[in-house]
Coordinates of N, CA, C and O in Angstrom, one line a residue:
M20 N 12.0 4.5 19.8 CA 10.9 3.8 19.0 C 11.5 2.5 18.6 O 12.6 2.4 18.0
A21 N 10.8 1.4 18.8 CA 11.2 0.1 18.4 C 10.7 -0.3 17.0 O 9.9 0.5 16.4
V22 N 11.2 -1.4 16.5 CA 10.9 -1.8 15.1 C 9.4 -2.0 15.0 O 8.8 -1.5 14.0
N23 N 8.7 -2.6 15.9 CA 7.3 -2.8 15.8 C 6.5 -1.4 15.8 O 5.5 -1.3 15.1
D24 N 7.0 -0.4 16.5 CA 6.4 0.9 16.4 C 6.6 1.5 15.0 O 5.7 2.2 14.5
R25 N 7.8 1.3 14.4 CA 8.0 1.8 13.1 C 7.2 1.1 12.0 O 6.7 1.7 11.1
L26 N 6.9 -0.2 12.3 CA 6.0 -0.9 11.4 C 4.6 -0.3 11.4 O 4.0 -0.1 10.4
K27 N 4.2 0.0 12.6 CA 2.8 0.7 12.7 C 2.8 2.0 12.0 O 1.9 2.4 11.3
T28 N 3.9 2.8 12.2 CA 4.0 4.1 11.6 C 4.0 4.0 10.1 O 3.3 4.7 9.4
L29 N 4.7 3.0 9.6 CA 4.7 2.7 8.1 C 3.3 2.4 7.6 O 2.8 2.9 6.7
R30 N 2.7 1.5 8.3 CA 1.3 1.0 7.9 C 0.4 2.2 7.9 O -0.4 2.4 7.0
Q31 N 0.4 3.0 8.9 CA -0.4 4.2 9.0 C -0.1 5.2 7.9 O -1.0 5.8 7.3
T32 N 1.2 5.4 7.6 CA 1.6 6.3 6.5 C 1.0 5.8 5.2 O 0.6 6.6 4.3
L33 N 1.0 4.5 5.0 CA 0.5 3.9 3.7 C -1.1 3.9 3.8 O -1.7 3.5 2.8
D34 N -1.7 4.3 4.9 CA -3.1 4.3 5.0 C -3.7 2.9 4.8 O -4.7 2.7 4.1
L35 N -3.1 1.9 5.5 CA -3.5 0.5 5.3 C -4.0 0.0 6.7 O -3.5 0.4 7.7
T36 N -5.0 -0.9 6.7 CA -5.4 -1.6 7.9 C -4.4 -2.6 8.2 O -3.6 -3.0 7.3
Q37 N -4.5 -3.2 9.4 CA -3.6 -4.3 9.7 C -3.8 -5.5 8.8 O -2.9 -6.1 8.4
K38 N -5.1 -5.7 8.5 CA -5.5 -6.8 7.7 C -4.9 -6.6 6.3 O -4.3 -7.6 5.7
A39 N -5.0 -5.5 5.7 CA -4.5 -5.2 4.3 C -3.0 -5.3 4.3 O -2.4 -5.9 3.4
F40 N -2.3 -4.7 5.3 CA -0.9 -4.8 5.4 C -0.4 -6.2 5.5 O 0.5 -6.6 4.8
A41 N -1.0 -7.0 6.4 CA -0.6 -8.4 6.6 C -0.8 -9.2 5.3 O 0.1 -9.9 5.0
K42 N -1.9 -9.0 4.7 CA -2.1 -9.7 3.4 C -1.1 -9.4 2.4 O -0.6 -10.3 1.7
S43 N -0.6 -8.2 2.3 CA 0.3 -7.7 1.3 C 1.7 -8.4 1.5 O 2.5 -8.5 0.6
V44 N 2.0 -8.8 2.7 CA 3.3 -9.4 3.0 C 3.1 -10.9 3.4 O 4.0 -11.5 4.0
F45 N 2.0 -11.4 3.1 CA 1.7 -12.9 3.2 C 1.8 -13.5 4.6 O 2.3 -14.5 4.8
I46 N 1.2 -12.7 5.5 CA 1.1 -13.3 6.9 C -0.3 -13.1 7.3 O -1.1 -12.2 6.8
S47 N -0.7 -13.8 8.4 CA -2.1 -13.6 8.9 C -2.2 -12.3 9.7 O -1.2 -11.7 10.2
T48 N -3.4 -11.8 9.7 CA -3.7 -10.5 10.4 C -3.3 -10.7 11.9 O -2.7 -9.8 12.5
S49 N -3.7 -11.8 12.5 CA -3.4 -12.0 14.0 C -1.9 -12.0 14.2 O -1.5 -11.4 15.2
F50 N -1.2 -12.6 13.4 CA 0.3 -12.7 13.5 C 0.9 -11.3 13.4 O 1.7 -10.9 14.2
Y51 N 0.4 -10.5 12.4 CA 0.9 -9.2 12.2 C 0.6 -8.3 13.4 O 1.4 -7.5 13.9
T52 N -0.7 -8.4 13.9 CA -1.1 -7.7 15.1 C -0.2 -7.9 16.3 O 0.2 -7.0 17.0
Q53 N 0.2 -9.2 16.5 CA 1.1 -9.5 17.5 C 2.5 -8.9 17.3 O 3.1 -8.4 18.3
I54 N 3.0 -8.9 16.1 CA 4.2 -8.2 15.8 C 4.1 -6.7 16.1 O 5.0 -6.2 16.8
E55 N 3.1 -6.1 15.6 CA 2.9 -4.6 15.8 C 2.8 -4.3 17.3 O 3.2 -3.2 17.8
N56 N 2.2 -5.2 18.1 CA 2.0 -5.0 19.5 C 3.3 -5.4 20.3 O 3.3 -5.2 21.6
G57 N 4.3 -5.9 19.6 CA 5.6 -6.2 20.3 C 5.6 -7.6 20.9 O 6.4 -7.9 21.8
N58 N 4.6 -8.4 20.6 CA 4.5 -9.8 21.2 C 5.1 -10.9 20.4 O 5.0 -12.0 20.7
R59 N 5.7 -10.5 19.2 CA 6.4 -11.5 18.4 C 7.7 -11.0 17.9 O 7.9 -9.8 17.7
N60 N 8.6 -11.9 17.8 CA 9.9 -11.5 17.2 C 9.8 -11.3 15.7 O 9.0 -11.9 15.1
I61 N 10.6 -10.3 15.2 CA 10.5 -10.0 13.8 C 11.7 -10.5 13.1 O 12.9 -10.2 13.5
K62 N 11.4 -11.4 12.1 CA 12.5 -12.0 11.4 C 13.0 -11.1 10.3 O 12.3 -10.2 9.8
D63 N 14.3 -11.2 10.0 CA 14.9 -10.4 9.0 C 14.3 -10.6 7.6 O 14.1 -9.6 6.9
S64 N 13.8 -11.8 7.3 CA 13.2 -12.0 6.0 C 11.8 -11.3 5.9 O 11.4 -10.9 4.9
F65 N 11.2 -11.1 7.1 CA 9.9 -10.3 7.1 C 10.2 -8.9 6.7 O 9.5 -8.3 5.9
L66 N 11.3 -8.3 7.3 CA 11.6 -6.9 7.0 C 12.1 -6.8 5.6 O 11.8 -5.8 4.9
D67 N 12.7 -7.8 5.0 CA 13.1 -7.8 3.6 C 11.9 -7.7 2.7 O 11.9 -7.0 1.8
S68 N 10.9 -8.5 3.1 CA 9.6 -8.5 2.3 C 9.0 -7.1 2.3 O 8.6 -6.6 1.3
I69 N 8.9 -6.5 3.5 CA 8.3 -5.2 3.6 C 9.1 -4.2 2.8 O 8.5 -3.4 2.1
S70 N 10.4 -4.3 2.9 CA 11.3 -3.4 2.1 C 11.0 -3.5 0.6 O 11.0 -2.5 -0.1
K71 N 10.9 -4.7 0.1 CA 10.7 -4.9 -1.3 C 9.3 -4.5 -1.7 O 9.1 -3.8 -2.8
V72 N 8.3 -4.9 -1.0 CA 6.9 -4.6 -1.4 C 6.6 -3.1 -1.3 O 5.9 -2.5 -2.2
Y73 N 7.1 -2.4 -0.3 CA 6.8 -1.0 -0.2 C 7.9 0.0 -0.4 O 7.8 1.2 -0.1
N74 N 9.0 -0.5 -0.9 CA 10.2 0.4 -1.1 C 10.7 1.1 0.1 O 11.0 2.3 0.1
V75 N 10.6 0.4 1.2 CA 11.0 0.9 2.5 C 12.5 0.8 2.8 O 13.1 -0.3 2.4
N76 N 13.1 1.8 3.3 CA 14.5 1.8 3.7 C 14.6 0.8 4.9 O 14.1 1.1 6.0
K77 N 15.3 -0.3 4.7 CA 15.4 -1.3 5.8 C 16.2 -0.8 7.0 O 15.9 -1.1 8.1
G78 N 17.1 0.1 6.7 CA 17.9 0.8 7.8 C 16.9 1.6 8.7 O 17.1 1.6 9.9
W79 N 16.0 2.2 8.1 CA 15.0 3.0 8.9 C 14.1 2.0 9.7 O 13.9 2.3 10.9
L80 N 13.7 0.9 9.1 CA 12.9 -0.1 9.9 C 13.7 -0.5 11.1 O 13.2 -0.7 12.2
L81 N 15.0 -0.8 10.9 CA 15.8 -1.4 12.0 C 16.2 -0.3 13.0 O 16.2 -0.6 14.2
T82 N 16.5 0.9 12.6 CA 17.1 1.8 13.5 C 16.4 3.1 13.6 O 16.6 3.9 14.6
G83 N 15.5 3.4 12.7 CA 14.8 4.7 12.7 C 15.6 5.8 12.0 O 15.2 7.0 12.0
K84 N 16.8 5.5 11.6 CA 17.7 6.5 10.9 C 17.4 6.5 9.4 O 17.2 5.5 8.8
G85 N 17.5 7.7 8.9 CA 17.3 7.9 7.4 C 15.9 8.1 7.1 O 15.0 8.3 8.0
S86 N 15.6 8.1 5.8 CA 14.2 8.3 5.4 C 13.4 7.0 5.4 O 14.0 5.9 5.3
M87 N 12.1 7.1 5.6 CA 11.3 5.9 5.6 C 11.3 5.1 4.3 O 11.4 3.9 4.3
F88 N 11.3 5.8 3.2 CA 11.2 5.1 1.9 C 12.5 5.3 1.1 O 13.2 6.3 1.2
D89 N 12.9 4.2 0.4 CA 14.0 4.3 -0.5 C 13.8 5.3 -1.7 O 14.6 5.9 -2.2
K90 N 12.5 5.3 -2.1 CA 12.0 6.2 -3.1 C 10.6 6.5 -2.7 O 10.2 6.2 -1.6
E91 N 9.9 7.2 -3.6 CA 8.5 7.6 -3.2 C 7.7 6.4 -2.7 O 7.8 5.3 -3.3
P92 N 6.9 6.6 -1.7 CA 6.0 5.5 -1.3 C 5.1 5.1 -2.4 O 4.6 5.9 -3.2
P93 N 4.7 3.8 -2.4 CA 3.8 3.4 -3.5 C 2.4 3.9 -3.3 O 2.0 4.1 -2.1
D94 N 1.7 4.1 -4.4 CA 0.3 4.5 -4.3 C -0.4 3.1 -4.3 O -0.6 2.5 -5.4
V95 N -0.8 2.7 -3.2 CA -1.4 1.3 -3.0 C -2.7 1.2 -3.8 O -2.9 0.2 -4.5
K96 N -3.5 2.2 -3.8 CA -4.8 2.2 -4.6 C -4.5 2.1 -6.1 O -5.1 1.3 -6.8
L97 N -3.5 2.8 -6.6 CA -3.1 2.8 -8.0 C -2.6 1.4 -8.4 O -2.9 0.9 -9.4
E98 N -1.7 0.9 -7.5 CA -1.2 -0.4 -7.8 C -2.2 -1.5 -7.8 O -2.2 -2.4 -8.7
E99 N -3.2 -1.4 -7.0 CA -4.3 -2.4 -7.0 C -5.1 -2.2 -8.3 O -5.5 -3.2 -8.9
L100 N -5.4 -1.0 -8.7 CA -6.1 -0.8 -9.9 C -5.4 -1.3 -11.1 O -6.0 -1.9 -12.0
I101 N -4.1 -1.1 -11.2 CA -3.3 -1.6 -12.3 C -3.3 -3.1 -12.3 O -3.5 -3.7 -13.4
A102 N -3.2 -3.7 -11.2 CA -3.2 -5.2 -11.2 C -4.5 -5.7 -11.7 O -4.6 -6.7 -12.5
I103 N -5.6 -5.1 -11.3 CA -7.0 -5.6 -11.8 C -7.1 -5.3 -13.3 O -7.5 -6.1 -14.0
F104 N -6.7 -4.1 -13.7 CA -6.8 -3.7 -15.1 C -6.0 -4.7 -16.0 O -6.5 -5.1 -17.0
K105 N -4.9 -5.1 -15.6 CA -4.0 -6.1 -16.4 C -4.7 -7.4 -16.6 O -4.5 -8.1 -17.5
R106 N -5.6 -7.8 -15.6 CA -6.3 -9.1 -15.7 C -7.5 -9.0 -16.6 O -8.0 -10.1 -17.0
L107 N -7.9 -7.8 -17.0 CA -9.1 -7.7 -17.9 C -8.7 -7.9 -19.3 O -7.6 -7.6 -19.7
N108 N -9.7 -8.3 -20.1 CA -9.5 -8.4 -21.6 C -9.5 -7.0 -22.2 O -9.9 -6.0 -21.5
E109 N -9.0 -6.9 -23.4 CA -8.9 -5.6 -24.0 C -10.2 -4.8 -24.1 O -10.2 -3.6 -23.9
H110 N -11.3 -5.5 -24.4 CA -12.6 -4.8 -24.5 C -12.9 -4.1 -23.2 O -13.3 -2.9 -23.2
F111 N -12.7 -4.8 -22.0 CA -13.0 -4.2 -20.8 C -12.0 -3.1 -20.4 O -12.4 -2.1 -19.8
Q112 N -10.8 -3.3 -20.8 CA -9.8 -2.2 -20.5 C -10.1 -0.9 -21.3 O -10.1 0.1 -20.7
N113 N -10.5 -1.1 -22.5 CA -11.0 0.1 -23.3 C -12.2 0.8 -22.7 O -12.3 2.0 -22.6
Y114 N -13.1 0.0 -22.2 CA -14.3 0.5 -21.5 C -13.9 1.3 -20.3 O -14.5 2.4 -20.1
I115 N -13.0 0.7 -19.5 CA -12.6 1.5 -18.3 C -11.9 2.8 -18.6 O -12.2 3.8 -18.0
I116 N -11.1 2.8 -19.6 CA -10.4 4.0 -20.0 C -11.5 5.1 -20.4 O -11.4 6.2 -20.0
D117 N -12.4 4.7 -21.2 CA -13.5 5.6 -21.6 C -14.3 6.1 -20.4 O -14.6 7.3 -20.4
Q118 N -14.6 5.3 -19.5 CA -15.3 5.7 -18.3 C -14.5 6.6 -17.4 O -15.1 7.6 -16.9
V119 N -13.3 6.4 -17.3 CA -12.4 7.3 -16.5 C -12.3 8.6 -17.2 O -12.4 9.7 -16.5
K120 N -12.2 8.7 -18.5 CA -12.2 10.0 -19.2 C -13.5 10.7 -19.0 O -13.4 11.9 -18.8
N121 N -14.6 10.0 -19.0 CA -15.9 10.7 -18.7 C -16.0 11.2 -17.3 O -16.5 12.3 -17.1
L122 N -15.5 10.4 -16.4 CA -15.5 10.9 -15.0 C -14.6 12.1 -14.8 O -15.0 13.0 -14.0
E123 N -13.5 12.1 -15.5 CA -12.6 13.3 -15.4 C -13.4 14.6 -15.9 O -13.3 15.6 -15.3
K124 N -14.1 14.4 -17.0 CA -14.9 15.6 -17.6 C -15.9 16.0 -16.6 O -16.1 17.2 -16.4
I125 N -16.6 15.1 -15.9 CA -17.6 15.4 -15.0 C -17.0 16.1 -13.8 O -17.5 17.1 -13.3
Q126 N -15.9 15.6 -13.3 CA -15.2 16.2 -12.1 C -14.8 17.6 -12.4 O -14.9 18.4 -11.5
K127 N -14.4 17.9 -13.6 CA -14.0 19.3 -13.9 C -15.1 20.3 -13.8 O -14.9 21.5 -13.5
K128 N -16.4 19.8 -13.9 CA -17.5 20.6 -13.9 C -18.0 20.9 -12.4 O -18.8 21.7 -12.2
I129 N -17.6 20.0 -11.5 CA -18.0 20.1 -10.1 C -17.0 20.9 -9.3 O -15.8 20.7 -9.4
P130 N -17.5 21.9 -8.5 CA -16.6 22.7 -7.7 C -15.9 21.7 -6.7 O -16.5 20.9 -6.1
Q131 N -14.6 21.9 -6.5 CA -13.9 21.1 -5.6 C -14.0 21.5 -4.2 O -14.0 22.7 -3.9
V132 N -14.2 20.6 -3.3 CA -14.3 20.8 -1.9 C -13.0 20.5 -1.3 O -12.4 19.5 -1.5
K133 N -12.5 21.5 -0.5 CA -11.1 21.3 0.2 C -11.3 20.2 1.3 O -12.3 20.2 2.0
K134 N -10.2 19.4 1.4 CA -10.2 18.3 2.4 C -9.8 18.9 3.7 O -9.1 19.8 3.9

């Protein structure tokens, strides 16, 4: 498996589209697609960015040896929520906390469907 294949595996593991993954590492979707398809050379600085953003083991990206992540993979949805939450004023932050607590109470009353 080549580096571009491991990038695709990583992206799929993170449950991200090519567009979302490319945006997160500050390149265009078309450029990333070319990388993933093996039509572009991959710069070391690009792999460094991916390693930092997603806590990926750079050795795994380069060789496929070792674990994919240096530590637990990031929860992308949670990180996005936190970033948005931090930009809100205190009033809206408190409102969101109250709403999430209410949703949690409602969810406890609904029978869970197995995925």
